[in-house]
Amino acid sequence: MRLSGHKIAVLMESDFYEPEILYYRYRFPEEGAEVHFLTRLWGNDAMTFQGHEHRMPFDVDESFEDLDEFALKEYSAVIVPSGMVSDRLRYTDDPQELPPAAQFLRRAFADPAIVKGIICHGMWLAAPIPGLMRGRRAVVHNNLLGDLRNMGGEYVDQDVVVHDDLVTGRTGNHCHVFARTIIDLLADRQSAQSAQAAQSAQADQSAQAVPAGQG
């Protein structure tokens, strides 16, 4: 399995798009990855959210607010899904402060080792963060074209767009292509790291094999 040992975070709130969330729940583990659904628990041990289309219940008991820098680095990817998840998560108690979910996203963007996935209306969560999307190529739902451009992003008319460590998807109905792109990107990164490690090991062996006096 290509993603054995990887952890993927998916942000959650009510009014999520059921087919998309269920797809992530099963598709990433098929490749060997752990999927963790994270939310703002508001002091609760767990919360039950309802889907947007069919009111499907979904229990979440992990909070992104509990993740320190070391715990965040354990994740290979952070996904902001479609639906109204990002709109609900961008609520802030203090208008002078970034919403906790936006703070979490900013921390993830600060680490290029973490792949960021934003699909459809998920781009709403990036809106409160100054400069986050400036100069980045991305696709969003047509309803968010103005949002992306006002954030300084460059709109690309494709179902899925990759810009360095950022993967964006057009709508929740493109979740399968979006997820496959993230899987391929993580697998390619792992292959490149393995190849680099093998080359370094070979170079060390070659250096050790040089006879004394000829180094």
PDB file of N, CA and C in Angstrom, residues 110-195:
ATOM      1  N   ALA A 110       2.384  26.797   6.724  1.00  0.00           N
ATOM      2  CA  ALA A 110       3.761  27.188   7.051  1.00  0.00           C
ATOM      3  C   ALA A 110       4.735  26.026   6.917  1.00  0.00           C
ATOM      4  N   ASP A 111       4.225  24.815   6.796  1.00  0.00           N
ATOM      5  CA  ASP A 111       5.076  23.623   6.695  1.00  0.00           C
ATOM      6  C   ASP A 111       4.919  23.010   5.301  1.00  0.00           C
ATOM      7  N   PRO A 112       5.880  23.200   4.405  1.00  0.00           N
ATOM      8  CA  PRO A 112       5.765  22.658   3.050  1.00  0.00           C
ATOM      9  C   PRO A 112       5.775  21.133   2.996  1.00  0.00           C
ATOM     10  N   ALA A 113       6.160  20.488   4.094  1.00  0.00           N
ATOM     11  CA  ALA A 113       6.140  19.022   4.118  1.00  0.00           C
ATOM     12  C   ALA A 113       4.723  18.481   4.208  1.00  0.00           C
ATOM     13  N   ILE A 114       3.776  19.334   4.609  1.00  0.00           N
ATOM     14  CA  ILE A 114       2.372  18.930   4.711  1.00  0.00           C
ATOM     15  C   ILE A 114       1.649  19.336   3.437  1.00  0.00           C
ATOM     16  N   VAL A 115       1.006  18.382   2.788  1.00  0.00           N
ATOM     17  CA  VAL A 115       0.194  18.690   1.612  1.00  0.00           C
ATOM     18  C   VAL A 115      -1.137  19.276   2.087  1.00  0.00           C
ATOM     19  N   LYS A 116      -1.506  20.420   1.517  1.00  0.00           N
ATOM     20  CA  LYS A 116      -2.777  21.046   1.840  1.00  0.00           C
ATOM     21  C   LYS A 116      -3.770  20.769   0.722  1.00  0.00           C
ATOM     22  N   GLY A 117      -4.941  20.259   1.078  1.00  0.00           N
ATOM     23  CA  GLY A 117      -5.989  20.005   0.107  1.00  0.00           C
ATOM     24  C   GLY A 117      -7.211  20.847   0.415  1.00  0.00           C
ATOM     25  N   ILE A 118      -7.631  21.684  -0.537  1.00  0.00           N
ATOM     26  CA  ILE A 118      -8.813  22.529  -0.354  1.00  0.00           C
ATOM     27  C   ILE A 118      -9.729  22.315  -1.554  1.00  0.00           C
ATOM     28  N   ILE A 119     -10.967  21.946  -1.289  1.00  0.00           N
ATOM     29  CA  ILE A 119     -11.880  21.636  -2.380  1.00  0.00           C
ATOM     30  C   ILE A 119     -13.166  22.453  -2.262  1.00  0.00           C
ATOM     31  N   CYS A 120     -13.626  22.950  -3.417  1.00  0.00           N
ATOM     32  CA  CYS A 120     -14.915  23.627  -3.513  1.00  0.00           C
ATOM     33  C   CYS A 120     -14.988  24.826  -2.554  1.00  0.00           C
ATOM     34  N   HIS A 121     -16.022  24.868  -1.716  1.00  0.00           N
ATOM     35  CA  HIS A 121     -16.204  25.982  -0.784  1.00  0.00           C
ATOM     36  C   HIS A 121     -15.227  25.946   0.389  1.00  0.00           C
ATOM     37  N   GLY A 122     -14.363  24.950   0.435  1.00  0.00           N
ATOM     38  CA  GLY A 122     -13.346  24.905   1.480  1.00  0.00           C
ATOM     39  C   GLY A 122     -12.444  26.128   1.475  1.00  0.00           C
ATOM     40  N   MET A 123     -12.350  26.794   0.311  1.00  0.00           N
ATOM     41  CA  MET A 123     -11.487  27.972   0.201  1.00  0.00           C
ATOM     42  C   MET A 123     -11.945  29.096   1.124  1.00  0.00           C
ATOM     43  N   TRP A 124     -13.198  29.051   1.576  1.00  0.00           N
ATOM     44  CA  TRP A 124     -13.671  30.062   2.527  1.00  0.00           C
ATOM     45  C   TRP A 124     -12.779  30.142   3.765  1.00  0.00           C
ATOM     46  N   LEU A 125     -12.224  29.011   4.187  1.00  0.00           N
ATOM     47  CA  LEU A 125     -11.426  29.011   5.417  1.00  0.00           C
ATOM     48  C   LEU A 125     -10.115  29.768   5.229  1.00  0.00           C
ATOM     49  N   ALA A 126      -9.661  29.888   3.987  1.00  0.00           N
ATOM     50  CA  ALA A 126      -8.417  30.618   3.720  1.00  0.00           C
ATOM     51  C   ALA A 126      -8.637  32.122   3.669  1.00  0.00           C
ATOM     52  N   ALA A 127      -9.888  32.537   3.480  1.00  0.00           N
ATOM     53  CA  ALA A 127     -10.179  33.954   3.272  1.00  0.00           C
ATOM     54  C   ALA A 127      -9.717  34.870   4.416  1.00  0.00           C
ATOM     55  N   PRO A 128      -9.839  34.468   5.695  1.00  0.00           N
ATOM     56  CA  PRO A 128      -9.432  35.382   6.772  1.00  0.00           C
ATOM     57  C   PRO A 128      -7.925  35.523   6.937  1.00  0.00           C
ATOM     58  N   ILE A 129      -7.126  34.717   6.211  1.00  0.00           N
ATOM     59  CA  ILE A 129      -5.682  34.675   6.440  1.00  0.00           C
ATOM     60  C   ILE A 129      -4.974  35.536   5.394  1.00  0.00           C
ATOM     61  N   PRO A 130      -4.463  36.698   5.769  1.00  0.00           N
ATOM     62  CA  PRO A 130      -3.839  37.605   4.797  1.00  0.00           C
ATOM     63  C   PRO A 130      -2.677  36.950   4.054  1.00  0.00           C
ATOM     64  N   GLY A 131      -2.715  37.059   2.725  1.00  0.00           N
ATOM     65  CA  GLY A 131      -1.591  36.617   1.910  1.00  0.00           C
ATOM     66  C   GLY A 131      -1.469  35.124   1.693  1.00  0.00           C
ATOM     67  N   LEU A 132      -2.339  34.333   2.282  1.00  0.00           N
ATOM     68  CA  LEU A 132      -2.165  32.882   2.208  1.00  0.00           C
ATOM     69  C   LEU A 132      -2.205  32.365   0.774  1.00  0.00           C
ATOM     70  N   MET A 133      -3.125  32.890  -0.037  1.00  0.00           N
ATOM     71  CA  MET A 133      -3.284  32.387  -1.398  1.00  0.00           C
ATOM     72  C   MET A 133      -2.610  33.276  -2.436  1.00  0.00           C
ATOM     73  N   ARG A 134      -1.962  34.331  -2.025  1.00  0.00           N
ATOM     74  CA  ARG A 134      -1.366  35.263  -2.987  1.00  0.00           C
ATOM     75  C   ARG A 134      -0.328  34.565  -3.863  1.00  0.00           C
ATOM     76  N   GLY A 135      -0.537  34.653  -5.175  1.00  0.00           N
ATOM     77  CA  GLY A 135       0.408  34.069  -6.120  1.00  0.00           C
ATOM     78  C   GLY A 135       0.258  32.575  -6.338  1.00  0.00           C
ATOM     79  N   ARG A 136      -0.711  31.955  -5.692  1.00  0.00           N
ATOM     80  CA  ARG A 136      -0.895  30.504  -5.842  1.00  0.00           C
ATOM     81  C   ARG A 136      -1.955  30.211  -6.902  1.00  0.00           C
ATOM     82  N   ARG A 137      -1.676  29.215  -7.720  1.00  0.00           N
ATOM     83  CA  ARG A 137      -2.655  28.742  -8.701  1.00  0.00           C
ATOM     84  C   ARG A 137      -3.640  27.809  -8.013  1.00  0.00           C
ATOM     85  N   ALA A 138      -4.913  27.953  -8.335  1.00  0.00           N
ATOM     86  CA  ALA A 138      -5.934  27.139  -7.675  1.00  0.00           C
ATOM     87  C   ALA A 138      -7.217  27.134  -8.486  1.00  0.00           C
ATOM     88  N   VAL A 139      -8.072  26.167  -8.167  1.00  0.00           N
ATOM     89  CA  VAL A 139      -9.432  26.131  -8.697  1.00  0.00           C
ATOM     90  C   VAL A 139     -10.386  26.133  -7.513  1.00  0.00           C
ATOM     91  N   VAL A 140     -11.540  26.770  -7.697  1.00  0.00           N
ATOM     92  CA  VAL A 140     -12.573  26.800  -6.668  1.00  0.00           C
ATOM     93  C   VAL A 140     -13.926  26.645  -7.349  1.00  0.00           C
ATOM     94  N   HIS A 141     -14.961  26.471  -6.536  1.00  0.00           N
ATOM     95  CA  HIS A 141     -16.326  26.505  -7.052  1.00  0.00           C
ATOM     96  C   HIS A 141     -16.554  27.873  -7.707  1.00  0.00           C
ATOM     97  N   ASN A 142     -17.367  27.898  -8.752  1.00  0.00           N
ATOM     98  CA  ASN A 142     -17.606  29.161  -9.460  1.00  0.00           C
ATOM     99  C   ASN A 142     -18.124  30.269  -8.542  1.00  0.00           C
ATOM    100  N   ASN A 143     -18.810  29.893  -7.468  1.00  0.00           N
ATOM    101  CA  ASN A 143     -19.319  30.894  -6.524  1.00  0.00           C
ATOM    102  C   ASN A 143     -18.200  31.611  -5.767  1.00  0.00           C
ATOM    103  N   LEU A 144     -17.004  31.036  -5.781  1.00  0.00           N
ATOM    104  CA  LEU A 144     -15.893  31.603  -5.008  1.00  0.00           C
ATOM    105  C   LEU A 144     -14.815  32.232  -5.891  1.00  0.00           C
ATOM    106  N   LEU A 145     -15.114  32.445  -7.162  1.00  0.00           N
ATOM    107  CA  LEU A 145     -14.113  33.030  -8.055  1.00  0.00           C
ATOM    108  C   LEU A 145     -13.650  34.387  -7.535  1.00  0.00           C
ATOM    109  N   GLY A 146     -14.604  35.225  -7.123  1.00  0.00           N
ATOM    110  CA  GLY A 146     -14.243  36.539  -6.589  1.00  0.00           C
ATOM    111  C   GLY A 146     -13.430  36.439  -5.320  1.00  0.00           C
ATOM    112  N   ASP A 147     -13.762  35.475  -4.472  1.00  0.00           N
ATOM    113  CA  ASP A 147     -13.020  35.283  -3.221  1.00  0.00           C
ATOM    114  C   ASP A 147     -11.556  34.968  -3.514  1.00  0.00           C
ATOM    115  N   LEU A 148     -11.346  34.008  -4.422  1.00  0.00           N
ATOM    116  CA  LEU A 148      -9.973  33.602  -4.748  1.00  0.00           C
ATOM    117  C   LEU A 148      -9.182  34.760  -5.331  1.00  0.00           C
ATOM    118  N   ARG A 149      -9.789  35.487  -6.263  1.00  0.00           N
ATOM    119  CA  ARG A 149      -9.077  36.598  -6.893  1.00  0.00           C
ATOM    120  C   ARG A 149      -8.790  37.710  -5.891  1.00  0.00           C
ATOM    121  N   ASN A 150      -9.731  37.976  -4.992  1.00  0.00           N
ATOM    122  CA  ASN A 150      -9.501  38.999  -3.968  1.00  0.00           C
ATOM    123  C   ASN A 150      -8.420  38.584  -2.980  1.00  0.00           C
ATOM    124  N   MET A 151      -8.194  37.276  -2.856  1.00  0.00           N
ATOM    125  CA  MET A 151      -7.124  36.782  -1.991  1.00  0.00           C
ATOM    126  C   MET A 151      -5.772  36.785  -2.707  1.00  0.00           C
ATOM    127  N   GLY A 152      -5.784  37.152  -3.978  1.00  0.00           N
ATOM    128  CA  GLY A 152      -4.530  37.192  -4.733  1.00  0.00           C
ATOM    129  C   GLY A 152      -4.184  35.894  -5.410  1.00  0.00           C
ATOM    130  N   GLY A 153      -5.118  34.927  -5.407  1.00  0.00           N
ATOM    131  CA  GLY A 153      -4.871  33.657  -6.066  1.00  0.00           C
ATOM    132  C   GLY A 153      -5.078  33.750  -7.567  1.00  0.00           C
ATOM    133  N   GLU A 154      -4.507  32.807  -8.290  1.00  0.00           N
ATOM    134  CA  GLU A 154      -4.627  32.739  -9.749  1.00  0.00           C
ATOM    135  C   GLU A 154      -5.565  31.585 -10.113  1.00  0.00           C
ATOM    136  N   TYR A 155      -6.718  31.899 -10.647  1.00  0.00           N
ATOM    137  CA  TYR A 155      -7.706  30.866 -10.976  1.00  0.00           C
ATOM    138  C   TYR A 155      -7.265  30.078 -12.199  1.00  0.00           C
ATOM    139  N   VAL A 156      -7.363  28.753 -12.086  1.00  0.00           N
ATOM    140  CA  VAL A 156      -7.063  27.847 -13.190  1.00  0.00           C
ATOM    141  C   VAL A 156      -8.309  27.010 -13.450  1.00  0.00           C
ATOM    142  N   ASP A 157      -8.786  26.996 -14.675  1.00  0.00           N
ATOM    143  CA  ASP A 157     -10.027  26.313 -15.025  1.00  0.00           C
ATOM    144  C   ASP A 157      -9.784  24.827 -15.285  1.00  0.00           C
ATOM    145  N   GLN A 158      -9.509  24.100 -14.209  1.00  0.00           N
ATOM    146  CA  GLN A 158      -9.317  22.648 -14.252  1.00  0.00           C
ATOM    147  C   GLN A 158     -10.036  22.037 -13.056  1.00  0.00           C
ATOM    148  N   ASP A 159     -10.381  20.763 -13.142  1.00  0.00           N
ATOM    149  CA  ASP A 159     -11.085  20.118 -12.033  1.00  0.00           C
ATOM    150  C   ASP A 159     -10.218  20.004 -10.791  1.00  0.00           C
ATOM    151  N   VAL A 160      -8.922  19.774 -10.983  1.00  0.00           N
ATOM    152  CA  VAL A 160      -7.968  19.693  -9.878  1.00  0.00           C
ATOM    153  C   VAL A 160      -6.702  20.437 -10.290  1.00  0.00           C
ATOM    154  N   VAL A 161      -6.164  21.224  -9.383  1.00  0.00           N
ATOM    155  CA  VAL A 161      -4.953  22.003  -9.655  1.00  0.00           C
ATOM    156  C   VAL A 161      -3.937  21.734  -8.555  1.00  0.00           C
ATOM    157  N   VAL A 162      -2.692  21.513  -8.946  1.00  0.00           N
ATOM    158  CA  VAL A 162      -1.595  21.330  -7.984  1.00  0.00           C
ATOM    159  C   VAL A 162      -0.626  22.484  -8.118  1.00  0.00           C
ATOM    160  N   HIS A 163      -0.342  23.144  -7.010  1.00  0.00           N
ATOM    161  CA  HIS A 163       0.688  24.190  -6.967  1.00  0.00           C
ATOM    162  C   HIS A 163       1.570  23.899  -5.763  1.00  0.00           C
ATOM    163  N   ASP A 164       2.728  23.301  -6.037  1.00  0.00           N
ATOM    164  CA  ASP A 164       3.662  22.916  -4.979  1.00  0.00           C
ATOM    165  C   ASP A 164       2.964  22.004  -3.954  1.00  0.00           C
ATOM    166  N   ASP A 165       2.805  22.487  -2.716  1.00  0.00           N
ATOM    167  CA  ASP A 165       2.228  21.659  -1.653  1.00  0.00           C
ATOM    168  C   ASP A 165       0.732  21.871  -1.493  1.00  0.00           C
ATOM    169  N   LEU A 166       0.087  22.526  -2.465  1.00  0.00           N
ATOM    170  CA  LEU A 166      -1.352  22.804  -2.404  1.00  0.00           C
ATOM    171  C   LEU A 166      -2.080  22.095  -3.533  1.00  0.00           C
ATOM    172  N   VAL A 167      -3.133  21.354  -3.157  1.00  0.00           N
ATOM    173  CA  VAL A 167      -4.009  20.698  -4.136  1.00  0.00           C
ATOM    174  C   VAL A 167      -5.405  21.276  -3.954  1.00  0.00           C
ATOM    175  N   THR A 168      -5.999  21.782  -5.020  1.00  0.00           N
ATOM    176  CA  THR A 168      -7.351  22.320  -4.940  1.00  0.00           C
ATOM    177  C   THR A 168      -8.268  21.587  -5.909  1.00  0.00           C
ATOM    178  N   GLY A 169      -9.543  21.484  -5.532  1.00  0.00           N
ATOM    179  CA  GLY A 169     -10.536  20.808  -6.366  1.00  0.00           C
ATOM    180  C   GLY A 169     -11.729  21.707  -6.614  1.00  0.00           C
ATOM    181  N   ARG A 170     -12.394  21.499  -7.748  1.00  0.00           N
ATOM    182  CA  ARG A 170     -13.470  22.399  -8.157  1.00  0.00           C
ATOM    183  C   ARG A 170     -14.718  22.250  -7.292  1.00  0.00           C
ATOM    184  N   THR A 171     -15.251  21.030  -7.160  1.00  0.00           N
ATOM    185  CA  THR A 171     -16.467  20.803  -6.379  1.00  0.00           C
ATOM    186  C   THR A 171     -16.353  19.499  -5.610  1.00  0.00           C
ATOM    187  N   GLY A 172     -17.287  19.293  -4.691  1.00  0.00           N
ATOM    188  CA  GLY A 172     -17.298  18.042  -3.935  1.00  0.00           C
ATOM    189  C   GLY A 172     -17.476  16.826  -4.820  1.00  0.00           C
ATOM    190  N   ASN A 173     -18.102  16.999  -5.973  1.00  0.00           N
ATOM    191  CA  ASN A 173     -18.285  15.888  -6.903  1.00  0.00           C
ATOM    192  C   ASN A 173     -16.981  15.465  -7.575  1.00  0.00           C
ATOM    193  N   HIS A 174     -15.948  16.255  -7.397  1.00  0.00           N
ATOM    194  CA  HIS A 174     -14.631  15.899  -7.927  1.00  0.00           C
ATOM    195  C   HIS A 174     -13.738  15.309  -6.838  1.00  0.00           C
ATOM    196  N   CYS A 175     -14.330  14.876  -5.736  1.00  0.00           N
ATOM    197  CA  CYS A 175     -13.529  14.384  -4.603  1.00  0.00           C
ATOM    198  C   CYS A 175     -12.677  13.181  -4.974  1.00  0.00           C
ATOM    199  N   HIS A 176     -13.145  12.350  -5.923  1.00  0.00           N
ATOM    200  CA  HIS A 176     -12.375  11.158  -6.295  1.00  0.00           C
ATOM    201  C   HIS A 176     -11.086  11.548  -7.023  1.00  0.00           C
ATOM    202  N   VAL A 177     -11.165  12.527  -7.921  1.00  0.00           N
ATOM    203  CA  VAL A 177      -9.972  12.989  -8.628  1.00  0.00           C
ATOM    204  C   VAL A 177      -9.056  13.758  -7.671  1.00  0.00           C
ATOM    205  N   PHE A 178      -9.662  14.538  -6.821  1.00  0.00           N
ATOM    206  CA  PHE A 178      -8.945  15.312  -5.801  1.00  0.00           C
ATOM    207  C   PHE A 178      -8.168  14.374  -4.871  1.00  0.00           C
ATOM    208  N   ALA A 179      -8.840  13.340  -4.366  1.00  0.00           N
ATOM    209  CA  ALA A 179      -8.185  12.397  -3.454  1.00  0.00           C
ATOM    210  C   ALA A 179      -7.075  11.633  -4.166  1.00  0.00           C
ATOM    211  N   ARG A 180      -7.332  11.216  -5.406  1.00  0.00           N
ATOM    212  CA  ARG A 180      -6.310  10.478  -6.142  1.00  0.00           C
ATOM    213  C   ARG A 180      -5.068  11.340  -6.368  1.00  0.00           C
ATOM    214  N   THR A 181      -5.278  12.622  -6.620  1.00  0.00           N
ATOM    215  CA  THR A 181      -4.146  13.524  -6.820  1.00  0.00           C
ATOM    216  C   THR A 181      -3.320  13.646  -5.543  1.00  0.00           C
ATOM    217  N   ILE A 182      -3.986  13.752  -4.397  1.00  0.00           N
ATOM    218  CA  ILE A 182      -3.270  13.825  -3.124  1.00  0.00           C
ATOM    219  C   ILE A 182      -2.514  12.521  -2.866  1.00  0.00           C
ATOM    220  N   ILE A 183      -3.143  11.398  -3.138  1.00  0.00           N
ATOM    221  CA  ILE A 183      -2.488  10.097  -2.962  1.00  0.00           C
ATOM    222  C   ILE A 183      -1.244  10.004  -3.831  1.00  0.00           C
ATOM    223  N   ASP A 184      -1.382  10.380  -5.097  1.00  0.00           N
ATOM    224  CA  ASP A 184      -0.241  10.312  -6.017  1.00  0.00           C
ATOM    225  C   ASP A 184       0.880  11.248  -5.582  1.00  0.00           C
ATOM    226  N   LEU A 185       0.512  12.445  -5.117  1.00  0.00           N
ATOM    227  CA  LEU A 185       1.523  13.408  -4.694  1.00  0.00           C
ATOM    228  C   LEU A 185       2.290  12.900  -3.473  1.00  0.00           C
ATOM    229  N   LEU A 186       1.573  12.350  -2.506  1.00  0.00           N
ATOM    230  CA  LEU A 186       2.238  11.814  -1.309  1.00  0.00           C
ATOM    231  C   LEU A 186       3.115  10.616  -1.669  1.00  0.00           C
ATOM    232  N   ALA A 187       2.624   9.751  -2.551  1.00  0.00           N
ATOM    233  CA  ALA A 187       3.403   8.576  -2.957  1.00  0.00           C
ATOM    234  C   ALA A 187       4.659   8.992  -3.716  1.00  0.00           C
ATOM    235  N   ASP A 188       4.533   9.996  -4.590  1.00  0.00           N
ATOM    236  CA  ASP A 188       5.697  10.475  -5.337  1.00  0.00           C
ATOM    237  C   ASP A 188       6.721  11.098  -4.401  1.00  0.00           C
ATOM    238  N   ARG A 189       6.248  11.829  -3.414  1.00  0.00           N
ATOM    239  CA  ARG A 189       7.167  12.422  -2.440  1.00  0.00           C
ATOM    240  C   ARG A 189       7.923  11.336  -1.688  1.00  0.00           C
ATOM    241  N   GLN A 190       7.205  10.295  -1.289  1.00  0.00           N
ATOM    242  CA  GLN A 190       7.831   9.210  -0.539  1.00  0.00           C
ATOM    243  C   GLN A 190       8.864   8.492  -1.395  1.00  0.00           C
ATOM    244  N   SER A 191       8.543   8.279  -2.671  1.00  0.00           N
ATOM    245  CA  SER A 191       9.486   7.619  -3.577  1.00  0.00           C
ATOM    246  C   SER A 191      10.745   8.459  -3.754  1.00  0.00           C
ATOM    247  N   ALA A 192      10.559   9.768  -3.896  1.00  0.00           N
ATOM    248  CA  ALA A 192      11.705  10.656  -4.058  1.00  0.00           C
ATOM    249  C   ALA A 192      12.580  10.653  -2.814  1.00  0.00           C
ATOM    250  N   GLN A 193      11.957  10.651  -1.631  1.00  0.00           N
ATOM    251  CA  GLN A 193      12.717  10.620  -0.386  1.00  0.00           C
ATOM    252  C   GLN A 193      13.476   9.306  -0.247  1.00  0.00           C
ATOM    253  N   SER A 194      12.842   8.192  -0.648  1.00  0.00           N
ATOM    254  CA  SER A 194      13.497   6.882  -0.575  1.00  0.00           C
ATOM    255  C   SER A 194      14.683   6.823  -1.523  1.00  0.00           C
ATOM    256  N   ALA A 195      14.501   7.368  -2.723  1.00  0.00           N
ATOM    257  CA  ALA A 195      15.587   7.369  -3.701  1.00  0.00           C
ATOM    258  C   ALA A 195      16.754   8.213  -3.213  1.00  0.00           C
TER     259      ALA A 195
END
